Short mmCIF file of C-alpha atoms in Angstrom, two decimals:
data_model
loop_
_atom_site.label_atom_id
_atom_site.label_comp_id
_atom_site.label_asym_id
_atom_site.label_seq_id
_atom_site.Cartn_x
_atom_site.Cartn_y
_atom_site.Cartn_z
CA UNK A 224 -39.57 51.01 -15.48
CA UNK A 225 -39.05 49.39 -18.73
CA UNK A 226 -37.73 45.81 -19.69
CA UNK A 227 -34.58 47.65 -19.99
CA UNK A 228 -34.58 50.21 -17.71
CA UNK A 229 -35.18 52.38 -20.57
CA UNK A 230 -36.68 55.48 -18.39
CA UNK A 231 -38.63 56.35 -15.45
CA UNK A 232 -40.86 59.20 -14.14
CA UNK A 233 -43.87 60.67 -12.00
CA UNK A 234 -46.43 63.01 -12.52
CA UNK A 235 -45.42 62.61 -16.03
CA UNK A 236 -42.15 64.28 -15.77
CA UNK A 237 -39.78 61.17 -17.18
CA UNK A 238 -36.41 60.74 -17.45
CA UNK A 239 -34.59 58.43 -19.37
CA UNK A 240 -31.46 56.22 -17.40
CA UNK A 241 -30.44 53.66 -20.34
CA UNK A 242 -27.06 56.12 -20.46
CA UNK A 243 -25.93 55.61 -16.83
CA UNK A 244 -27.97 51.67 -16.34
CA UNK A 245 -25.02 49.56 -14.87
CA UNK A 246 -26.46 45.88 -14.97
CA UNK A 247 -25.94 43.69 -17.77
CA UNK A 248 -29.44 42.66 -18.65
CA UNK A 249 -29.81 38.72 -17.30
CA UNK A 250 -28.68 40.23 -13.77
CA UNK A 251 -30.71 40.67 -10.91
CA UNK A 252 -30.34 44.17 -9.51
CA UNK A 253 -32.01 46.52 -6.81
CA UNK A 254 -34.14 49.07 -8.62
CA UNK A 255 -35.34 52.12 -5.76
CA UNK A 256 -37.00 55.08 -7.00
CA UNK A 257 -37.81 57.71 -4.14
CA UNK A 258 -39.96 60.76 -4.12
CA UNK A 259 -40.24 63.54 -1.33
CA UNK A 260 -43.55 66.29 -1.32
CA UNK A 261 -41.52 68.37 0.64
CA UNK A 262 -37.97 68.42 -1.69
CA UNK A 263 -39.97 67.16 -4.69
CA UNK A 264 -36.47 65.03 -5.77
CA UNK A 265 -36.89 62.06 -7.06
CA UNK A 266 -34.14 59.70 -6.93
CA UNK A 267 -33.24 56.41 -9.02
CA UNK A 268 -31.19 53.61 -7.26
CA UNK A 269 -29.37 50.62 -8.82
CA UNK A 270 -27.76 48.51 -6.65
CA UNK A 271 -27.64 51.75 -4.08
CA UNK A 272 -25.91 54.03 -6.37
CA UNK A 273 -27.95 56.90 -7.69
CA UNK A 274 -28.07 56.79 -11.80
CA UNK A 275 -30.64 59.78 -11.82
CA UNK A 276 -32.55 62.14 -10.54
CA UNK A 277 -34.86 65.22 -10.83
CA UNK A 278 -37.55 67.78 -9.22
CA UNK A 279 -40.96 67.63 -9.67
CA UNK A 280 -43.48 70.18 -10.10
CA UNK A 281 -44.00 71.58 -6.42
CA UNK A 282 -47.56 71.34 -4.62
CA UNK A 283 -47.82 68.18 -6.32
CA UNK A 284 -49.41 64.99 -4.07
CA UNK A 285 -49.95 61.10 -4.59
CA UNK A 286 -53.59 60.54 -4.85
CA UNK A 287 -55.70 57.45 -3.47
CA UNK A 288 -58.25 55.23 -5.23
CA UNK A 289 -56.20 54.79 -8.48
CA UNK A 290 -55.23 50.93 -10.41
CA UNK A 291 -51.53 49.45 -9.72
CA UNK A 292 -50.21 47.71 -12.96
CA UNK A 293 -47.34 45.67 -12.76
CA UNK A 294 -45.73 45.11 -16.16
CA UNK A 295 -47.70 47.13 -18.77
CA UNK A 296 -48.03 50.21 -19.21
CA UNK A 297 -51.90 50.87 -20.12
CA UNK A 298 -51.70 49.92 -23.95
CA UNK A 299 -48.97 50.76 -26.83
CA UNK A 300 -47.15 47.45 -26.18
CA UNK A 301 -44.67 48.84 -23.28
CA UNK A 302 -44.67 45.51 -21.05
CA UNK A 303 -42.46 44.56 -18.68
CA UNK A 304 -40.09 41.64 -20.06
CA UNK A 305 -38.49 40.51 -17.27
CA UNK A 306 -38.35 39.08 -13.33
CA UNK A 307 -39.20 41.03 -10.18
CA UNK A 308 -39.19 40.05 -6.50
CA UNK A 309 -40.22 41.36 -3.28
CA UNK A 310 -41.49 44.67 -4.88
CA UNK A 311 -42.93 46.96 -2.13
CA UNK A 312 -44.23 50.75 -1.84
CA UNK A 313 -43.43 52.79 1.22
CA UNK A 314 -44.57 55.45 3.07
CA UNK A 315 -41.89 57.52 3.54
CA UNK A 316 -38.36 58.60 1.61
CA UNK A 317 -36.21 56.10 1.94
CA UNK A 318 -32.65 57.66 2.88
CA UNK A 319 -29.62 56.10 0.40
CA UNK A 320 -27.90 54.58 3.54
CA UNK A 321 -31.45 52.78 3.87
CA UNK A 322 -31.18 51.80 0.21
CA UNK A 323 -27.28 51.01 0.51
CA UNK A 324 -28.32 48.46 3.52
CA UNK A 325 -30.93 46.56 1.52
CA UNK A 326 -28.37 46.55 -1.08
CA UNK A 327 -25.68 44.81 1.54
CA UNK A 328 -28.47 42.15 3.06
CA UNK A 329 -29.18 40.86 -0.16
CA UNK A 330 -32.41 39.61 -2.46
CA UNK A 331 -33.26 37.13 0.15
CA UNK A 332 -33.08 38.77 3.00
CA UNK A 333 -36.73 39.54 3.56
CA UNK A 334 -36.98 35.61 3.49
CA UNK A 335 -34.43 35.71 6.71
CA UNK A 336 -35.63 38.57 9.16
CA UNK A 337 -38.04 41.23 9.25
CA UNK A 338 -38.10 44.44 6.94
CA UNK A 339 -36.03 47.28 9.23
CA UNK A 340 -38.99 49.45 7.58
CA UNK A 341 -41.84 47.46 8.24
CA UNK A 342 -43.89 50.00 9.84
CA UNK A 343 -44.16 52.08 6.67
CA UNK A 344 -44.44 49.19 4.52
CA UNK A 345 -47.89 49.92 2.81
CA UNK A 346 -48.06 47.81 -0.30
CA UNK A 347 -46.65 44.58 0.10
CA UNK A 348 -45.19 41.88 -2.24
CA UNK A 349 -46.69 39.21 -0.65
CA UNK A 350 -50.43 41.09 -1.19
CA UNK A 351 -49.69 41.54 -4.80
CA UNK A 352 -48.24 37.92 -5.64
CA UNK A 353 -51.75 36.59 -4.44
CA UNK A 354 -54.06 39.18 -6.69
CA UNK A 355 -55.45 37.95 -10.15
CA UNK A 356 -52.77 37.83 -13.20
CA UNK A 357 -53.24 38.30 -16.80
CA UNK A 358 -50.81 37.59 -20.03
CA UNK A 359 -47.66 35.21 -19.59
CA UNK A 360 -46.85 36.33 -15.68
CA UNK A 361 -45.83 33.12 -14.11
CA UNK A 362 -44.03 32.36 -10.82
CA UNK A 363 -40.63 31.56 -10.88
CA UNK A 364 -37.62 30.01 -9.29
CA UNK A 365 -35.39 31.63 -7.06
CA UNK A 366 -32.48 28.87 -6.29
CA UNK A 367 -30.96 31.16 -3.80
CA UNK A 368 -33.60 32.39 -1.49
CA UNK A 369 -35.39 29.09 -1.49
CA UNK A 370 -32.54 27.02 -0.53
CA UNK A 371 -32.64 29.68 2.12
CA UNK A 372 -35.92 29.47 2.89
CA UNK A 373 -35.45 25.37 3.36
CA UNK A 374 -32.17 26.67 5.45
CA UNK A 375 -34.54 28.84 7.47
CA UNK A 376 -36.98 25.98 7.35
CA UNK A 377 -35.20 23.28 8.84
CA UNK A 378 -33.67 25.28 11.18
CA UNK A 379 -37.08 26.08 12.45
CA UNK A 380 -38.05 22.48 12.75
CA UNK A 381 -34.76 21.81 15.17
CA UNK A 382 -36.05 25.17 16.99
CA UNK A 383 -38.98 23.47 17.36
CA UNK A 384 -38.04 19.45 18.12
CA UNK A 385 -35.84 21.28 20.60
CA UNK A 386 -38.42 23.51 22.27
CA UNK A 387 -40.73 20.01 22.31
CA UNK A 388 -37.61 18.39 23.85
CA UNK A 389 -37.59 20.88 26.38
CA UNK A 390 -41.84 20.87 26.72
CA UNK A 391 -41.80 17.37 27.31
CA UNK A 392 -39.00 17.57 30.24
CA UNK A 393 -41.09 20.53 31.53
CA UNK A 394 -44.24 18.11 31.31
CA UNK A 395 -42.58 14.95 32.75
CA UNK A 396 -41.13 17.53 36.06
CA UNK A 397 -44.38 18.83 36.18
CA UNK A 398 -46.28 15.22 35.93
CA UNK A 399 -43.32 14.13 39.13
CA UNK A 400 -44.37 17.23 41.24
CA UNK A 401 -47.93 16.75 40.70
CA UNK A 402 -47.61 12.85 41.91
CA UNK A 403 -45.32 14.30 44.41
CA UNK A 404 -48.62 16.34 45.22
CA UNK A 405 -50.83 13.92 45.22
CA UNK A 406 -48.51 11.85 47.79
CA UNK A 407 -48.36 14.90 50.03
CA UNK A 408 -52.43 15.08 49.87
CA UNK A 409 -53.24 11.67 50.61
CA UNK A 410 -50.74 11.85 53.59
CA UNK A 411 -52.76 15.06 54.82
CA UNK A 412 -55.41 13.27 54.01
CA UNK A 413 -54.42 10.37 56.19
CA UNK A 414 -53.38 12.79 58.55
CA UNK A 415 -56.83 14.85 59.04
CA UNK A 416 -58.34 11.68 59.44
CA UNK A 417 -56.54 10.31 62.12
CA UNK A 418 -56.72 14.01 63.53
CA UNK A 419 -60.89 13.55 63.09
CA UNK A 420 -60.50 10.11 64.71
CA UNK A 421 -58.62 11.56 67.93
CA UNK A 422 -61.22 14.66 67.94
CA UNK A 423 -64.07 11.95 67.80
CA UNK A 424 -62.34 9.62 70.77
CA UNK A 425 -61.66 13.30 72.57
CA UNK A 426 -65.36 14.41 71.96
CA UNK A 427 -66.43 10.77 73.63
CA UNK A 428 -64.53 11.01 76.64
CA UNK A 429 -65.34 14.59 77.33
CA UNK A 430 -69.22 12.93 77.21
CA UNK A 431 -67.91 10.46 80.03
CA UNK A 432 -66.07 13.57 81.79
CA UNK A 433 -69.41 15.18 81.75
CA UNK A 434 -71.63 11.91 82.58
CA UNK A 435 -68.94 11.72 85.60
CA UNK A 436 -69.65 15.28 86.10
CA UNK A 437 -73.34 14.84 86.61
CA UNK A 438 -72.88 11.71 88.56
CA UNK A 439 -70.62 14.04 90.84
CA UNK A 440 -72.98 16.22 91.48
CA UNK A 441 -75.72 14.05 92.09
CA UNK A 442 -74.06 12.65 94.32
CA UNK A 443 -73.00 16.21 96.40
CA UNK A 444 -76.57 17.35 96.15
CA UNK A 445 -77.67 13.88 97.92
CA UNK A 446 -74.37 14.83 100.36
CA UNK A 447 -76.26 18.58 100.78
CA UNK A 448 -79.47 17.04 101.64
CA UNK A 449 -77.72 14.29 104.38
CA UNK A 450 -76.39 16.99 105.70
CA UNK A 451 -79.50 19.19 105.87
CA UNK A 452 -81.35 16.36 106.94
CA UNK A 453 -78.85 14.77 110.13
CA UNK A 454 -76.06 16.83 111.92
CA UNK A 455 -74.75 14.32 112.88
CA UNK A 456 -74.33 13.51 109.52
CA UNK A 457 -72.86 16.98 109.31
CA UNK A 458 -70.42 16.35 112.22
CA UNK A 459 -69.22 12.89 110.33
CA UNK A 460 -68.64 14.81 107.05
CA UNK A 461 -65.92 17.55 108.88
CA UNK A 462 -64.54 14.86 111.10
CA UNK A 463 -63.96 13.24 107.33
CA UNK A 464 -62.96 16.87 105.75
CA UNK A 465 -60.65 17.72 108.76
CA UNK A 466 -58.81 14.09 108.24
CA UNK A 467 -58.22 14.74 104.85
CA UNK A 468 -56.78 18.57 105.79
CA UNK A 469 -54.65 16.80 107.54
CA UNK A 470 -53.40 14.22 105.09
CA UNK A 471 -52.56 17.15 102.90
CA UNK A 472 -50.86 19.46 105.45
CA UNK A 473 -48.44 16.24 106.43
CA UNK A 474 -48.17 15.76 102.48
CA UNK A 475 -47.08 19.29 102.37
CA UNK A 476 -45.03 19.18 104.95
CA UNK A 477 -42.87 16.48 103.61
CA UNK A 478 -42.89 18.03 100.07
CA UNK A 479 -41.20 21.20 102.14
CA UNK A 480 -38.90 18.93 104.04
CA UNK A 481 -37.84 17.69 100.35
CA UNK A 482 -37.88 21.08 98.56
CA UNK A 483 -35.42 22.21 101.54
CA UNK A 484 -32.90 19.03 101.14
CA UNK A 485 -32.78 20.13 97.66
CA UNK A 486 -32.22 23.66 98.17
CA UNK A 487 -29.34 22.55 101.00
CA UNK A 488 -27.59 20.77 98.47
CA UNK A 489 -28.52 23.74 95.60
CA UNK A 490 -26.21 26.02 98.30
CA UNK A 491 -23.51 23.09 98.76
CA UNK A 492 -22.78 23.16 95.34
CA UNK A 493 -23.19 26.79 95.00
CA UNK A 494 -20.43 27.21 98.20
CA UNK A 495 -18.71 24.12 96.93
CA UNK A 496 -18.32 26.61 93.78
CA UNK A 497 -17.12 29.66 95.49
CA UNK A 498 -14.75 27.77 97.74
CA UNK A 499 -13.05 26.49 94.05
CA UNK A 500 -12.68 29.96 93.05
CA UNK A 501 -11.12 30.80 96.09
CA UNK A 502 -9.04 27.89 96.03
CA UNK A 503 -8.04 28.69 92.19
CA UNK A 504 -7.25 32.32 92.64
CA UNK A 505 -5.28 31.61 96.12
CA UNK A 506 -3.06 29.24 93.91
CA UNK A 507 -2.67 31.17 90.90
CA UNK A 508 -1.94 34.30 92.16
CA UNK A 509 -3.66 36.29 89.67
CA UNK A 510 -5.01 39.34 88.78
CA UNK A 511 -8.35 39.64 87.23
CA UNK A 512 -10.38 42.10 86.90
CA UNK A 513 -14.03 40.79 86.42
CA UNK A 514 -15.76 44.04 85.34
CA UNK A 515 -15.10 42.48 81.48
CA UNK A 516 -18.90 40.82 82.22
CA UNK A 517 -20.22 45.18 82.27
CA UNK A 518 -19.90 44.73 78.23
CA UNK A 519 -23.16 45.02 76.87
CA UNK A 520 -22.72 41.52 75.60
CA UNK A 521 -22.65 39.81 78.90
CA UNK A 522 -24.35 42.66 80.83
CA UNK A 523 -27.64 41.47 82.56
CA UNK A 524 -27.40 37.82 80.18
CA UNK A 525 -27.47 34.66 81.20
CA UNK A 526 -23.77 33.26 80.76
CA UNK A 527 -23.77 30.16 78.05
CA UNK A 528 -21.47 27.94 77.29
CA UNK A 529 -21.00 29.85 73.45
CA UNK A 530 -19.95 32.75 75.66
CA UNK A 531 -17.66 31.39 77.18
CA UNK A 532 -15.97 29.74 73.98
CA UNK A 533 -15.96 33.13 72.66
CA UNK A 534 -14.03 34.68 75.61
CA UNK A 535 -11.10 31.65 75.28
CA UNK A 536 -11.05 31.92 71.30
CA UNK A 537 -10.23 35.95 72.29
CA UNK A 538 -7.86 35.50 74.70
CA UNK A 539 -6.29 32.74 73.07
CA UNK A 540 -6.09 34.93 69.77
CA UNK A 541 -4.37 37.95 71.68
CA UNK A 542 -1.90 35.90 73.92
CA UNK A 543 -0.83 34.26 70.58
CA UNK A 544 0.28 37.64 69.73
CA UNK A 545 2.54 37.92 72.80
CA UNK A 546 4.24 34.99 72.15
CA UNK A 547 8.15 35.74 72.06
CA UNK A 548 8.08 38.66 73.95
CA UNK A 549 9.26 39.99 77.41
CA UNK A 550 6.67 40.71 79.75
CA UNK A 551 7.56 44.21 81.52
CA UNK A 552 5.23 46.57 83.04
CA UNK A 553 5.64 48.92 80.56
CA UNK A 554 4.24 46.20 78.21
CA UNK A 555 1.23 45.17 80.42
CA UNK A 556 0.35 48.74 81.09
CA UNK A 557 0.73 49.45 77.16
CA UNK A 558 -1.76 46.03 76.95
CA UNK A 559 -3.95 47.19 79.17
CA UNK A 560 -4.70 50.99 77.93
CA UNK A 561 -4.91 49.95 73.93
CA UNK A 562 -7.32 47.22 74.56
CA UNK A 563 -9.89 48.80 76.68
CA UNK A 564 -12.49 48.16 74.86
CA UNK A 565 -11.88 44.25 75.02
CA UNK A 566 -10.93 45.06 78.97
CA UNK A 567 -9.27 41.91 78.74
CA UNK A 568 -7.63 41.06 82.47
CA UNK A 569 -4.07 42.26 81.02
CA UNK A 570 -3.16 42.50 84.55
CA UNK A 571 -3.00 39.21 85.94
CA UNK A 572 0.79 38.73 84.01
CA UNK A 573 2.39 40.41 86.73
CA UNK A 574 2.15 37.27 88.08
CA UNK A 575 5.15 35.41 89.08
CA UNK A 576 4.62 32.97 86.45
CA UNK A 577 4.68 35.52 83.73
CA UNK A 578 6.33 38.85 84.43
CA UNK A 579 10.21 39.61 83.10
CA UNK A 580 9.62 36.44 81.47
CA UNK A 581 9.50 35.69 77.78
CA UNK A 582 5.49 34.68 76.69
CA UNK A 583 5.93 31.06 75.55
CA UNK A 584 2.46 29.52 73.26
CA UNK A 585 2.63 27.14 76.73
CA UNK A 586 1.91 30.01 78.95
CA UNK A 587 -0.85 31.14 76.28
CA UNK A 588 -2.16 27.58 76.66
CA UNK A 589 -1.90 27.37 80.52
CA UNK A 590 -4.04 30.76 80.36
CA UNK A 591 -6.42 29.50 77.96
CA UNK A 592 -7.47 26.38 80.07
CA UNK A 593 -7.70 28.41 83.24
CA UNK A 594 -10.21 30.71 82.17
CA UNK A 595 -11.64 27.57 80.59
CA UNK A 596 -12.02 25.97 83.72
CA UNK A 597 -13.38 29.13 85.47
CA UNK A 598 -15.94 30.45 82.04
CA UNK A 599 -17.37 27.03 82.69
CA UNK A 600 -18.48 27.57 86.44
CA UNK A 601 -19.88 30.53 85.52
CA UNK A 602 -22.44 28.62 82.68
CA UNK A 603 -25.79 29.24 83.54
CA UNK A 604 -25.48 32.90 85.59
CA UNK A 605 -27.09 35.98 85.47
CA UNK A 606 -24.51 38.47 84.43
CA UNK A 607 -26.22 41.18 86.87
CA UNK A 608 -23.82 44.37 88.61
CA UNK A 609 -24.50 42.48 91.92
CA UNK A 610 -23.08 39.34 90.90
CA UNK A 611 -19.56 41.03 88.82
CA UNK A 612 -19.60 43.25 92.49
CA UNK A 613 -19.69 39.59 94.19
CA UNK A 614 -16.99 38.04 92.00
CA UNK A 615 -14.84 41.01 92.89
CA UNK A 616 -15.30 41.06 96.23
CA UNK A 617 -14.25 37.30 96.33
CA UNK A 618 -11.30 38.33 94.59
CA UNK A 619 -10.71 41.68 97.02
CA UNK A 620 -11.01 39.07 100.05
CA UNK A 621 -8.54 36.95 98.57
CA UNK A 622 -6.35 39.59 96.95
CA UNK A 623 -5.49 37.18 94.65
CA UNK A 624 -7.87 37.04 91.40
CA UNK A 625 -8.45 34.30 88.24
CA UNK A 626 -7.88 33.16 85.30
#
């Protein structure tokens, strides 16, 4: 291209654009020429527009291993008389939406982010500003893209104070957990060492145990040889042995005569227990049916005091419910069929306390600490078929039942 944008060409087929050139000289402008082997168009761009074009002679190729000049034309006095930036050859055809996009970011943008065609970038402006000059080419100022570049610049620098900001917090939490380390070692270390200090006192009385070991059987070999040596040495020794047998056998039998005062009282308590139940059911006159405890959740467990709670926090929820209504047998038998699978003792309100009466949030309470009183008893037992059978049959006995 000319100082003027006179004409341009390749492989010698030239065409001249000063007709159609729409930049007042003094004006920067995008200049794009583009060349296909397969289409053979080539293409001129100003400022994305297309101001010419033309084909080429088909078959013909770009060759390797030839000079790039930049601003004369090899002799006759065409040079360039001008400015040029960020001049670069590519690879491939560059589409005119690719043009029209360069056009949009502007003649600083390669100053600001990464050429979108980078990859097929194969002579670069920043290789040809360093290579050896010749004539009057100087550098030159670019007010724009190096108030950019400072832009870009500074911005970088706060990038960076920040990213040493956040290195330095990094390094101070890393400098606490590493003293926090070192605490935690010298503890273990303090540890181990009283640990080695009770292994070394354990190693020197298991030396005693065994010096006392050896003395111990020193001492029954000399007992072997008394008794090898006198009988009635031998007769001493089992009058000894069969006074100590008997030491022990009254020692046992007092430890029995304790064990069985325990157990007596064990059985007070437990009748003590049953007797309450008794008592409690005989008063209430209620019906309750025990075979709730067959759920797998109780089944075969030992009752705690959590199940318990959870039984009361039920009821309690599903007597709330009740609260304000009659209680009829059609209700309780309604109850009892829709809530199987709670098998919640529905039928204990055809007690005389509760049936044709209206369900006050008293009764619900009175309920609720009942079956308190009675879960709690129950605290600490097996949850086996024998013992539900057992609770039943103390209810069957009574033919009253609890609640």
């Amino acid at each position: 291209m000319l100082a003027d944008g006179q004409y341009t060409g390749i492989f010698g087929a030239y065409r001249h654009l000063n007709s159609g050139f729409p930049v007042p000289k003094g004006s920067w402008f995008l200049a794009c020429m583009t060349w296909s082997i397969s289409s053979t168009d080539q293409r001129y761009y100003v400022n994305g527009k297309v101001i010419g074009s033309q084909q080429t002679a088909s078959g013909r190729s770009l060759k390797t291993g030839g000079k790039l000049r930049l601003g004369n034309w090899g002799g006759g006095g065409n040079n360039f008389g001008g400015q040029m930036m960020y001049l670069n050859f590519y690879s491939k055809e560059l589409s005119s939406s690719d043009i029209a996009r360069m056009v949009q970011k502007g003649m600083c943008a390669h100053i600001a982010e990464v050429d979108e065609h980078e990859a097929s970038r194969v002579i670069k402006w920043e290789d040809l500003v360093q290579l050896e000059r010749s004539g009057a080419a100087t550098n030159m100022y670019v007010g724009e893209c190096v108030d950019l570049l400072n832009e870009q610049s500074e911005r970088r620098q706060n990038e960076t104070a920040e990213e040493l900001k956040d290195s330095r917090q990094q390094l101070e939490s890393v400098q606490s957990e590493k003293e926090e380390i070192e605490e935690d070692l010298e503890k273990l270390s303090t540890k181990v060492n009283a640990t080695l200090a009770e292994l070394e006192v354990t190693r020197t009385k298991y030396d005693d145990k065994e010096k006392e070991l050896e003395e111990v059987n020193t001492r029954l070999n000399s007992t072997v040889r008394e008794l090898e040596e006198s009988q009635e040495d031998k007769e001493r020794m089992e009058e000894k042995l069969s006074t100590k047998v008997n030491t022990t056998l009254t020692e046992l039998e007092v430890t029995r005569t304790k064990y069985e005062k325990e157990l007596e009282k064990v059985n007070t308590r437990l009748n003590s227990t049953v007797r309450e139940l008794e008592e409690m059911s005989t008063s209430q006159n209620r019906t309750w049916d025990w075979n709730i405890f067959l759920a797998g959740e109780f089944l075969n467990r030992t009752f705690t005091t959590e199940d318990a709670q959870l039984l009361r926090s039920s009821w309690e929820e599903a007597a709330e419910k009740l609260v304000g209504l009659t209680i009829t047998d059609k209700l309780i038998k309604a109850l009892d069929y829709f809530d199987s699978d709670e098998d919640r003792p529905w039928l204990m309100l055809y007690s005389e306390n509760y049936f044709n009466k209206v369900f006050t949030r008293k009764m619900a309470k009175r309920l609720a600490n009942v079956w308190d009183g009675i879960s709690g008893k129950l605290v600490g037992v097996t949850m086996t078929e024998e013992v539900i059978e057992l609770l039943n049959h103390v209810t069957d006995k009574t033919n009253c039942g609890f609640s």
